[in-house]
């Protein structure tokens, strides 16, 4: 009698556990859940890419400073301490009095 009760209880517990496991998995596979998981992964990937880009930028600036020091250059060409006309001349560009007055045609890019 106790043996039957034990196996009945064990079978019922296994059924409840399996049902719970299957229902949990089915909820994870709903379209809303899949969309939320994809959005979370996209956001996480975006944060990782941003951190990578910032690390690359920091390394680039550090290496540029090392090279400038090794070559005896003191101020980079885009140093905000330089006045605008000198900065433009250092960059090899003429200073445009109205830089926002240009028309842009996307077809020229192709």
Tab-separated table of N, CA, C and O in Angstrom:
chain	number	residue	atom	x	y	z
A	1	UNK	N	0.809	-1.193	0.000
A	1	UNK	CA	0.000	0.000	0.000
A	1	UNK	C	0.868	1.280	0.000
A	1	UNK	O	0.597	2.203	-0.754
A	2	UNK	N	1.893	1.282	0.855
A	2	UNK	CA	2.768	2.460	0.911
A	2	UNK	C	3.570	2.593	-0.381
A	2	UNK	O	3.872	3.695	-0.824
A	3	UNK	N	3.902	1.454	-0.966
A	3	UNK	CA	4.658	1.473	-2.200
A	3	UNK	C	3.834	2.129	-3.311
A	3	UNK	O	4.355	2.950	-4.071
A	4	UNK	N	2.588	1.806	-3.429
A	4	UNK	CA	1.707	2.412	-4.429
A	4	UNK	C	1.537	3.898	-4.183
A	4	UNK	O	1.550	4.709	-5.123
A	5	UNK	N	1.367	4.291	-2.928
A	5	UNK	CA	1.216	5.714	-2.595
A	5	UNK	C	2.489	6.485	-2.946
A	5	UNK	O	2.436	7.606	-3.465
A	6	UNK	N	3.643	5.860	-2.666
A	6	UNK	CA	4.920	6.510	-2.992
A	6	UNK	C	5.043	6.739	-4.493
A	6	UNK	O	5.367	7.838	-4.941
A	7	UNK	N	4.782	5.709	-5.300
A	7	UNK	CA	4.926	5.835	-6.743
A	7	UNK	C	3.854	6.741	-7.340
A	7	UNK	O	4.134	7.470	-8.306
A	8	UNK	N	2.679	6.739	-6.779
A	8	UNK	CA	1.638	7.664	-7.239
A	8	UNK	C	2.082	9.105	-6.984
A	8	UNK	O	1.969	9.966	-7.861
A	9	UNK	N	2.606	9.375	-5.796
A	9	UNK	CA	3.068	10.725	-5.445
A	9	UNK	C	4.257	11.119	-6.317
A	9	UNK	O	4.338	12.261	-6.807
A	10	UNK	N	5.190	10.187	-6.519
A	10	UNK	CA	6.349	10.481	-7.372
A	10	UNK	C	5.901	10.777	-8.802
A	10	UNK	O	6.403	11.714	-9.446
A	11	UNK	N	4.954	10.025	-9.318
A	11	UNK	CA	4.448	10.259	-10.672
A	11	UNK	C	3.722	11.582	-10.799
A	11	UNK	O	3.882	12.313	-11.789
A	12	UNK	N	2.928	11.918	-9.775
A	12	UNK	CA	2.214	13.196	-9.785
A	12	UNK	C	3.200	14.360	-9.727
A	12	UNK	O	3.048	15.357	-10.447
A	13	UNK	N	4.223	14.237	-8.883
A	13	UNK	CA	5.231	15.299	-8.779
A	13	UNK	C	5.980	15.455	-10.099
A	13	UNK	O	6.250	16.576	-10.558
A	14	UNK	N	6.335	14.335	-10.738
A	14	UNK	CA	7.025	14.396	-12.033
A	14	UNK	C	6.123	15.031	-13.084
A	14	UNK	O	6.590	15.830	-13.919
A	15	UNK	N	4.837	14.741	-13.052
A	15	UNK	CA	3.897	15.347	-14.002
A	15	UNK	C	3.770	16.843	-13.794
A	15	UNK	O	3.755	17.610	-14.761
A	16	UNK	N	3.679	17.263	-12.556
A	16	UNK	CA	3.591	18.697	-12.252
A	16	UNK	C	4.876	19.404	-12.690
A	16	UNK	O	4.849	20.477	-13.308
A	17	UNK	N	6.028	18.774	-12.384
A	17	UNK	CA	7.316	19.383	-12.765
A	17	UNK	C	7.425	19.506	-14.292
A	17	UNK	O	7.810	20.553	-14.811
A	18	UNK	N	7.067	18.445	-15.012
A	18	UNK	CA	7.153	18.461	-16.479
A	18	UNK	C	6.180	19.482	-17.068
A	18	UNK	O	6.525	20.218	-17.997
A	19	UNK	N	4.975	19.559	-16.528
A	19	UNK	CA	3.994	20.529	-17.020
A	19	UNK	C	4.469	21.953	-16.802
A	19	UNK	O	4.362	22.806	-17.693
A	20	UNK	N	5.030	22.206	-15.623
A	20	UNK	CA	5.557	23.545	-15.328
A	20	UNK	C	6.690	23.900	-16.280
A	20	UNK	O	6.758	25.012	-16.802
A	21	UNK	N	7.582	22.924	-16.503
A	21	UNK	CA	8.722	23.157	-17.390
A	21	UNK	C	8.254	23.449	-18.820
A	21	UNK	O	8.754	24.374	-19.477
A	22	UNK	N	7.304	22.693	-19.317
A	22	UNK	CA	6.793	22.882	-20.679
A	22	UNK	C	6.077	24.228	-20.800
A	22	UNK	O	6.270	24.965	-21.778
A	23	UNK	N	5.254	24.580	-19.819
A	23	UNK	CA	4.545	25.869	-19.867
A	23	UNK	C	5.521	27.039	-19.844
A	23	UNK	O	5.325	28.042	-20.541
A	24	UNK	N	6.575	26.918	-19.044
A	24	UNK	CA	7.576	27.987	-18.984
A	24	UNK	C	8.263	28.147	-20.343
A	24	UNK	O	8.494	29.260	-20.815
A	25	UNK	N	8.580	27.023	-20.977
A	25	UNK	CA	9.232	27.062	-22.283
A	25	UNK	C	8.292	27.634	-23.342
A	25	UNK	O	8.710	28.411	-24.205
A	26	UNK	N	7.015	27.280	-23.278
A	26	UNK	CA	6.039	27.812	-24.239
A	26	UNK	C	5.885	29.327	-24.090
A	26	UNK	O	5.723	30.038	-25.081
A	27	UNK	N	5.939	29.820	-22.859
A	27	UNK	CA	5.851	31.274	-22.651
A	27	UNK	C	7.070	31.982	-23.227
A	27	UNK	O	6.968	33.106	-23.700
A	28	UNK	N	8.224	31.319	-23.183
A	28	UNK	CA	9.427	31.924	-23.755
A	28	UNK	C	9.363	31.975	-25.281
A	28	UNK	O	10.052	32.774	-25.899
A	29	UNK	N	8.564	31.128	-25.884
A	29	UNK	CA	8.497	31.054	-27.340
A	29	UNK	C	7.330	31.829	-27.935
A	29	UNK	O	7.081	31.714	-29.131
A	30	UNK	N	6.625	32.620	-27.136
A	30	UNK	CA	5.561	33.452	-27.699
A	30	UNK	C	6.196	34.581	-28.503
A	30	UNK	O	7.328	34.993	-28.227
A	31	UNK	N	5.510	35.118	-29.497
A	31	UNK	CA	6.081	36.195	-30.304
A	31	UNK	C	6.489	37.419	-29.466
A	31	UNK	O	7.533	38.029	-29.719
A	32	UNK	N	5.677	37.764	-28.464
A	32	UNK	CA	6.010	38.929	-27.643
A	32	UNK	C	7.304	38.694	-26.869
A	32	UNK	O	8.149	39.579	-26.766
A	33	UNK	N	7.450	37.494	-26.326
A	33	UNK	CA	8.645	37.176	-25.560
A	33	UNK	C	9.882	37.143	-26.458
A	33	UNK	O	10.943	37.634	-26.085
A	34	UNK	N	9.729	36.560	-27.642
A	34	UNK	CA	10.854	36.523	-28.578
A	34	UNK	C	11.253	37.929	-29.011
A	34	UNK	O	12.444	38.235	-29.128
A	35	UNK	N	10.273	38.790	-29.232
A	35	UNK	CA	10.579	40.171	-29.614
A	35	UNK	C	11.295	40.896	-28.484
A	35	UNK	O	12.256	41.641	-28.718
A	36	UNK	N	10.852	40.677	-27.258
A	36	UNK	CA	11.502	41.319	-26.111
A	36	UNK	C	12.931	40.814	-25.949
A	36	UNK	O	13.850	41.603	-25.674
A	37	UNK	N	13.141	39.525	-26.140
A	37	UNK	CA	14.490	38.970	-26.033
A	37	UNK	C	15.394	39.538	-27.124
A	37	UNK	O	16.556	39.879	-26.864
A	38	UNK	N	14.866	39.652	-28.334
A	38	UNK	CA	15.652	40.215	-29.435
A	38	UNK	C	15.992	41.672	-29.166
A	38	UNK	O	17.123	42.114	-29.427
A	39	UNK	N	15.042	42.431	-28.650
A	39	UNK	CA	15.304	43.836	-28.337
A	39	UNK	C	16.359	43.966	-27.247
A	39	UNK	O	17.253	44.823	-27.342
A	40	UNK	N	16.277	43.121	-26.232
A	40	UNK	CA	17.285	43.152	-25.166
A	40	UNK	C	18.676	42.839	-25.709
A	40	UNK	O	19.654	43.497	-25.345
A	41	UNK	N	18.751	41.839	-26.569
A	41	UNK	CA	20.050	41.482	-27.158
A	41	UNK	C	20.580	42.616	-28.041
A	41	UNK	O	21.779	42.897	-28.046
A	42	UNK	N	19.697	43.267	-28.785
A	42	UNK	CA	20.118	44.374	-29.640
A	42	UNK	C	20.641	45.534	-28.798
A	42	UNK	O	21.664	46.150	-29.137
A	43	UNK	N	19.968	45.837	-27.717
A	43	UNK	CA	20.414	46.921	-26.836
A	43	UNK	C	21.762	46.565	-26.217
A	43	UNK	O	22.676	47.400	-26.164
A	44	UNK	N	21.894	45.333	-25.766
A	44	UNK	CA	23.157	44.889	-25.171
A	44	UNK	C	24.293	44.976	-26.186
A	44	UNK	O	25.390	45.444	-25.878
A	45	UNK	N	24.027	44.553	-27.417
A	45	UNK	CA	25.033	44.622	-28.469
A	45	UNK	C	25.397	46.064	-28.778
A	45	UNK	O	26.568	46.393	-28.981
A	46	UNK	N	24.397	46.946	-28.798
A	46	UNK	CA	24.664	48.364	-29.027
A	46	UNK	C	25.556	48.958	-27.952
A	46	UNK	O	26.479	49.728	-28.253
A	47	UNK	N	25.310	48.589	-26.695
A	47	UNK	CA	26.153	49.084	-25.609
A	47	UNK	C	27.591	48.569	-25.747
A	47	UNK	O	28.544	49.310	-25.536
A	48	UNK	N	27.716	47.301	-26.122
A	48	UNK	CA	29.058	46.744	-26.302
A	48	UNK	C	29.795	47.428	-27.448
A	48	UNK	O	30.989	47.712	-27.349
A	49	UNK	N	29.089	47.686	-28.546
A	49	UNK	CA	29.716	48.381	-29.679
A	49	UNK	C	30.121	49.798	-29.314
A	49	UNK	O	31.186	50.276	-29.715
A	50	UNK	N	29.280	50.473	-28.534
A	50	UNK	CA	29.609	51.833	-28.115
A	50	UNK	C	30.851	51.836	-27.230
A	50	UNK	O	31.744	52.669	-27.405
A	51	UNK	N	30.921	50.890	-26.285
A	51	UNK	CA	32.098	50.810	-25.429
A	51	UNK	C	33.346	50.478	-26.243
A	51	UNK	O	34.426	51.029	-25.993
A	52	UNK	N	33.206	49.590	-27.218
A	52	UNK	CA	34.337	49.266	-28.083
A	52	UNK	C	34.802	50.498	-28.850
A	52	UNK	O	36.000	50.770	-28.928
A	53	UNK	N	33.859	51.246	-29.406
A	53	UNK	CA	34.214	52.447	-30.163
A	53	UNK	C	34.901	53.474	-29.265
A	53	UNK	O	35.867	54.122	-29.681
A	54	UNK	N	34.415	53.621	-28.034
A	54	UNK	CA	35.057	54.555	-27.105
A	54	UNK	C	36.460	54.091	-26.741
A	54	UNK	O	37.379	54.916	-26.621
A	55	UNK	N	36.650	52.786	-26.566
A	55	UNK	CA	37.984	52.267	-26.281
A	55	UNK	C	38.923	52.500	-27.460
A	55	UNK	O	40.086	52.884	-27.277
A	56	UNK	N	38.429	52.262	-28.671
A	56	UNK	CA	39.240	52.487	-29.865
A	56	UNK	C	39.603	53.973	-29.970
A	56	UNK	O	40.748	54.325	-30.254
A	57	UNK	N	38.638	54.842	-29.727
A	57	UNK	CA	38.882	56.291	-29.795
A	57	UNK	C	39.926	56.714	-28.769
A	57	UNK	O	40.831	57.486	-29.078
A	58	UNK	N	39.819	56.182	-27.536
A	58	UNK	CA	40.792	56.530	-26.496
A	58	UNK	C	42.181	56.042	-26.880
A	58	UNK	O	43.174	56.773	-26.715
A	59	UNK	N	42.268	54.832	-27.402
A	59	UNK	CA	43.563	54.314	-27.843
A	59	UNK	C	44.128	55.111	-29.002
A	59	UNK	O	45.341	55.348	-29.068
A	60	UNK	N	43.251	55.532	-29.905
A	60	UNK	CA	43.686	56.325	-31.047
A	60	UNK	C	44.244	57.671	-30.585
A	60	UNK	O	45.303	58.112	-31.051
A	61	UNK	N	43.542	58.315	-29.672
A	61	UNK	CA	44.012	59.605	-29.171
A	61	UNK	C	45.329	59.460	-28.412
A	61	UNK	O	46.219	60.306	-28.540
A	62	UNK	N	45.442	58.380	-27.646
A	62	UNK	CA	46.686	58.150	-26.909
A	62	UNK	C	47.841	57.924	-27.882
A	62	UNK	O	48.915	58.500	-27.719
A	63	UNK	N	47.614	57.093	-28.883
A	63	UNK	CA	48.669	56.821	-29.866
A	63	UNK	C	49.007	58.068	-30.664
A	63	UNK	O	50.178	58.328	-30.964
A	64	UNK	N	48.010	58.867	-31.003
A	64	UNK	CA	48.255	60.116	-31.728
A	64	UNK	C	49.110	61.057	-30.892
A	64	UNK	O	50.024	61.701	-31.409
A	65	UNK	N	48.820	61.125	-29.597
A	65	UNK	CA	49.623	61.977	-28.714
A	65	UNK	C	51.055	61.453	-28.630
A	65	UNK	O	52.017	62.240	-28.650
A	66	UNK	N	51.224	60.123	-28.557
A	66	UNK	CA	52.570	59.548	-28.519
A	66	UNK	C	53.339	59.861	-29.795
A	66	UNK	O	54.515	60.223	-29.753
A	67	UNK	N	52.664	59.720	-30.945
A	67	UNK	CA	53.325	60.014	-32.216
A	67	UNK	C	53.649	61.494	-32.339
A	67	UNK	O	54.720	61.867	-32.825
A	68	UNK	N	52.714	62.340	-31.909
A	68	UNK	CA	52.975	63.777	-31.955
A	68	UNK	C	54.147	64.161	-31.076
A	68	UNK	O	54.978	65.005	-31.443
A	69	UNK	N	54.247	63.528	-29.922
A	69	UNK	CA	55.368	63.793	-29.018
A	69	UNK	C	56.674	63.313	-29.646
A	69	UNK	O	57.695	63.991	-29.583
A	70	UNK	N	56.640	62.132	-30.271
A	70	UNK	CA	57.838	61.580	-30.890
A	70	UNK	C	58.292	62.413	-32.083
A	70	UNK	O	59.488	62.544	-32.340
A	71	UNK	N	57.351	63.005	-32.809
A	71	UNK	CA	57.688	63.817	-33.979
A	71	UNK	C	57.927	65.272	-33.635
A	71	UNK	O	58.280	66.069	-34.499
A	72	UNK	N	57.701	65.636	-32.398
A	72	UNK	CA	57.939	67.009	-31.970
A	72	UNK	C	56.788	67.944	-32.272
A	72	UNK	O	56.966	69.159	-32.273
A	73	UNK	N	55.615	67.404	-32.534
A	73	UNK	CA	54.445	68.245	-32.771
A	73	UNK	C	53.828	68.576	-31.426
A	73	UNK	O	53.680	67.720	-30.562
A	74	UNK	N	53.438	69.815	-31.245
A	74	UNK	CA	52.903	70.215	-29.952
A	74	UNK	C	51.375	70.195	-29.913
A	74	UNK	O	50.787	69.637	-29.032
A	75	UNK	N	50.707	70.835	-30.859
A	75	UNK	CA	49.245	70.938	-30.834
A	75	UNK	C	48.683	70.268	-32.078
A	75	UNK	O	49.165	70.505	-33.177
A	76	UNK	N	47.662	69.449	-31.928
A	76	UNK	CA	47.037	68.875	-33.117
A	76	UNK	C	46.331	69.953	-33.928
A	76	UNK	O	46.020	71.027	-33.420
A	77	UNK	N	46.077	69.653	-35.194
A	77	UNK	CA	45.484	70.649	-36.093
A	77	UNK	C	44.085	71.049	-35.667
A	77	UNK	O	43.652	72.169	-35.924
A	78	UNK	N	43.352	70.170	-35.008
A	78	UNK	CA	41.988	70.517	-34.613
A	78	UNK	C	41.935	70.940	-33.143
A	78	UNK	O	40.934	70.764	-32.478
A	79	UNK	N	43.021	71.520	-32.664
A	79	UNK	CA	43.072	71.988	-31.282
A	79	UNK	C	42.119	73.164	-31.122
A	79	UNK	O	42.228	74.156	-31.836
A	80	UNK	N	41.164	73.082	-30.181
A	80	UNK	CA	40.228	74.189	-30.001
A	80	UNK	C	40.893	75.455	-29.475
A	80	UNK	O	40.318	76.527	-29.518
A	81	UNK	N	42.152	75.342	-29.021
A	81	UNK	CA	42.850	76.533	-28.537
A	81	UNK	C	43.259	77.435	-29.699
A	81	UNK	O	43.469	78.631	-29.508
A	82	UNK	N	43.392	76.869	-30.899
A	82	UNK	CA	43.731	77.698	-32.057
A	82	UNK	C	42.510	78.502	-32.482
A	82	UNK	O	41.391	78.020	-32.422
A	83	UNK	N	42.708	79.721	-32.926
A	83	UNK	CA	41.578	80.490	-33.469
A	83	UNK	C	41.022	79.789	-34.712
A	83	UNK	O	41.737	79.066	-35.395
A	84	UNK	N	39.761	80.026	-35.000
A	84	UNK	CA	39.073	79.335	-36.097
A	84	UNK	C	39.781	79.485	-37.439
A	84	UNK	O	39.947	78.496	-38.145
A	85	UNK	N	40.229	80.699	-37.859
A	85	UNK	CA	40.908	80.793	-39.158
A	85	UNK	C	42.211	79.997	-39.187
A	85	UNK	O	42.532	79.355	-40.184
A	86	UNK	N	42.956	79.998	-38.105
A	86	UNK	CA	44.214	79.238	-38.075
A	86	UNK	C	43.927	77.741	-38.058
A	86	UNK	O	44.661	76.972	-38.672
A	87	UNK	N	42.859	77.341	-37.359
A	87	UNK	CA	42.508	75.931	-37.307
A	87	UNK	C	42.109	75.458	-38.711
A	87	UNK	O	42.515	74.403	-39.155
A	88	UNK	N	41.317	76.276	-39.424
A	88	UNK	CA	40.902	75.920	-40.780
A	88	UNK	C	42.105	75.866	-41.710
A	88	UNK	O	42.205	74.968	-42.549
A	89	UNK	N	43.033	76.805	-41.541
A	89	UNK	CA	44.229	76.795	-42.376
A	89	UNK	C	45.083	75.573	-42.062
A	89	UNK	O	45.671	74.961	-42.956
A	90	UNK	N	45.163	75.213	-40.797
A	90	UNK	CA	45.943	74.043	-40.408
A	90	UNK	C	45.332	72.768	-40.974
A	90	UNK	O	46.041	71.822	-41.302
A	91	UNK	N	44.023	72.746	-41.088
A	91	UNK	CA	43.342	71.589	-41.660
A	91	UNK	C	43.334	71.629	-43.178
A	91	UNK	O	42.926	70.677	-43.827
A	92	UNK	N	43.752	72.744	-43.753
A	92	UNK	CA	43.786	72.865	-45.195
A	92	UNK	C	42.436	73.200	-45.789
A	92	UNK	O	42.179	72.948	-46.944
A	93	UNK	N	41.563	73.796	-45.016
A	93	UNK	CA	40.237	74.173	-45.505
A	93	UNK	C	40.070	75.673	-45.387
A	93	UNK	O	40.546	76.284	-44.446
A	94	UNK	N	39.364	76.229	-46.322
A	94	UNK	CA	39.010	77.640	-46.232
A	94	UNK	C	37.838	77.780	-45.280
A	94	UNK	O	36.951	76.940	-45.244
A	95	UNK	N	37.827	78.843	-44.539
A	95	UNK	CA	36.741	79.069	-43.589
A	95	UNK	C	35.514	79.569	-44.347
A	95	UNK	O	35.565	80.594	-45.013
A	96	UNK	N	34.429	78.829	-44.271
A	96	UNK	CA	33.175	79.197	-44.919
A	96	UNK	C	32.410	80.119	-43.975
A	96	UNK	O	32.149	79.751	-42.835
A	97	UNK	N	32.018	81.308	-44.416
A	97	UNK	CA	31.306	82.208	-43.511
A	97	UNK	C	29.937	81.673	-43.098
A	97	UNK	O	29.454	81.977	-42.032
A	98	UNK	N	29.304	80.886	-43.955
A	98	UNK	CA	28.001	80.329	-43.615
A	98	UNK	C	28.014	78.829	-43.919
A	98	UNK	O	27.608	78.407	-44.997
A	99	UNK	N	28.476	77.989	-42.964
A	99	UNK	CA	28.641	76.571	-43.266
A	99	UNK	C	27.328	75.813	-43.425
A	99	UNK	O	27.314	74.722	-43.952
A	100	UNK	N	26.211	76.366	-42.993
A	100	UNK	CA	24.924	75.666	-43.073
A	100	UNK	C	24.127	76.050	-44.312
A	100	UNK	O	22.979	75.691	-44.439
A	101	UNK	N	24.724	76.751	-45.248
A	101	UNK	CA	24.011	77.246	-46.416
A	101	UNK	C	24.270	76.370	-47.642
A	101	UNK	O	24.173	76.830	-48.751
A	102	UNK	N	24.600	75.104	-47.446
A	102	UNK	CA	24.874	74.219	-48.569
A	102	UNK	C	23.653	73.362	-48.855
A	102	UNK	O	23.014	72.862	-47.960
A	103	UNK	N	23.350	73.187	-50.143
A	103	UNK	CA	22.284	72.253	-50.492
A	103	UNK	C	22.919	70.872	-50.609
A	103	UNK	O	24.042	70.718	-51.068
A	104	UNK	N	22.191	69.883	-50.198
A	104	UNK	CA	22.713	68.516	-50.196
A	104	UNK	C	21.840	67.659	-51.082
A	104	UNK	O	20.636	67.601	-50.908
A	105	UNK	N	22.450	66.999	-52.033
A	105	UNK	CA	21.747	66.125	-52.946
A	105	UNK	C	22.254	64.704	-52.720
A	105	UNK	O	23.425	64.412	-52.965
A	106	UNK	N	21.388	63.822	-52.226
A	106	UNK	CA	21.782	62.446	-51.936
A	106	UNK	C	22.215	61.712	-53.191
A	106	UNK	O	22.988	60.769	-53.126
A	107	UNK	N	21.702	62.103	-54.348
A	107	UNK	CA	22.048	61.409	-55.582
A	107	UNK	C	23.506	61.629	-55.967
A	107	UNK	O	24.058	60.866	-56.751
A	108	UNK	N	24.141	62.666	-55.429
A	108	UNK	CA	25.542	62.904	-55.740
A	108	UNK	C	26.446	61.882	-55.049
A	108	UNK	O	27.602	61.738	-55.401
A	109	UNK	N	25.935	61.192	-54.038
A	109	UNK	CA	26.729	60.203	-53.339
A	109	UNK	C	26.903	58.910	-54.120
A	109	UNK	O	27.760	58.117	-53.823
A	110	UNK	N	26.057	58.700	-55.115
A	110	UNK	CA	26.075	57.403	-55.806
A	110	UNK	C	26.745	57.508	-57.146
A	110	UNK	O	26.800	58.437	-57.808
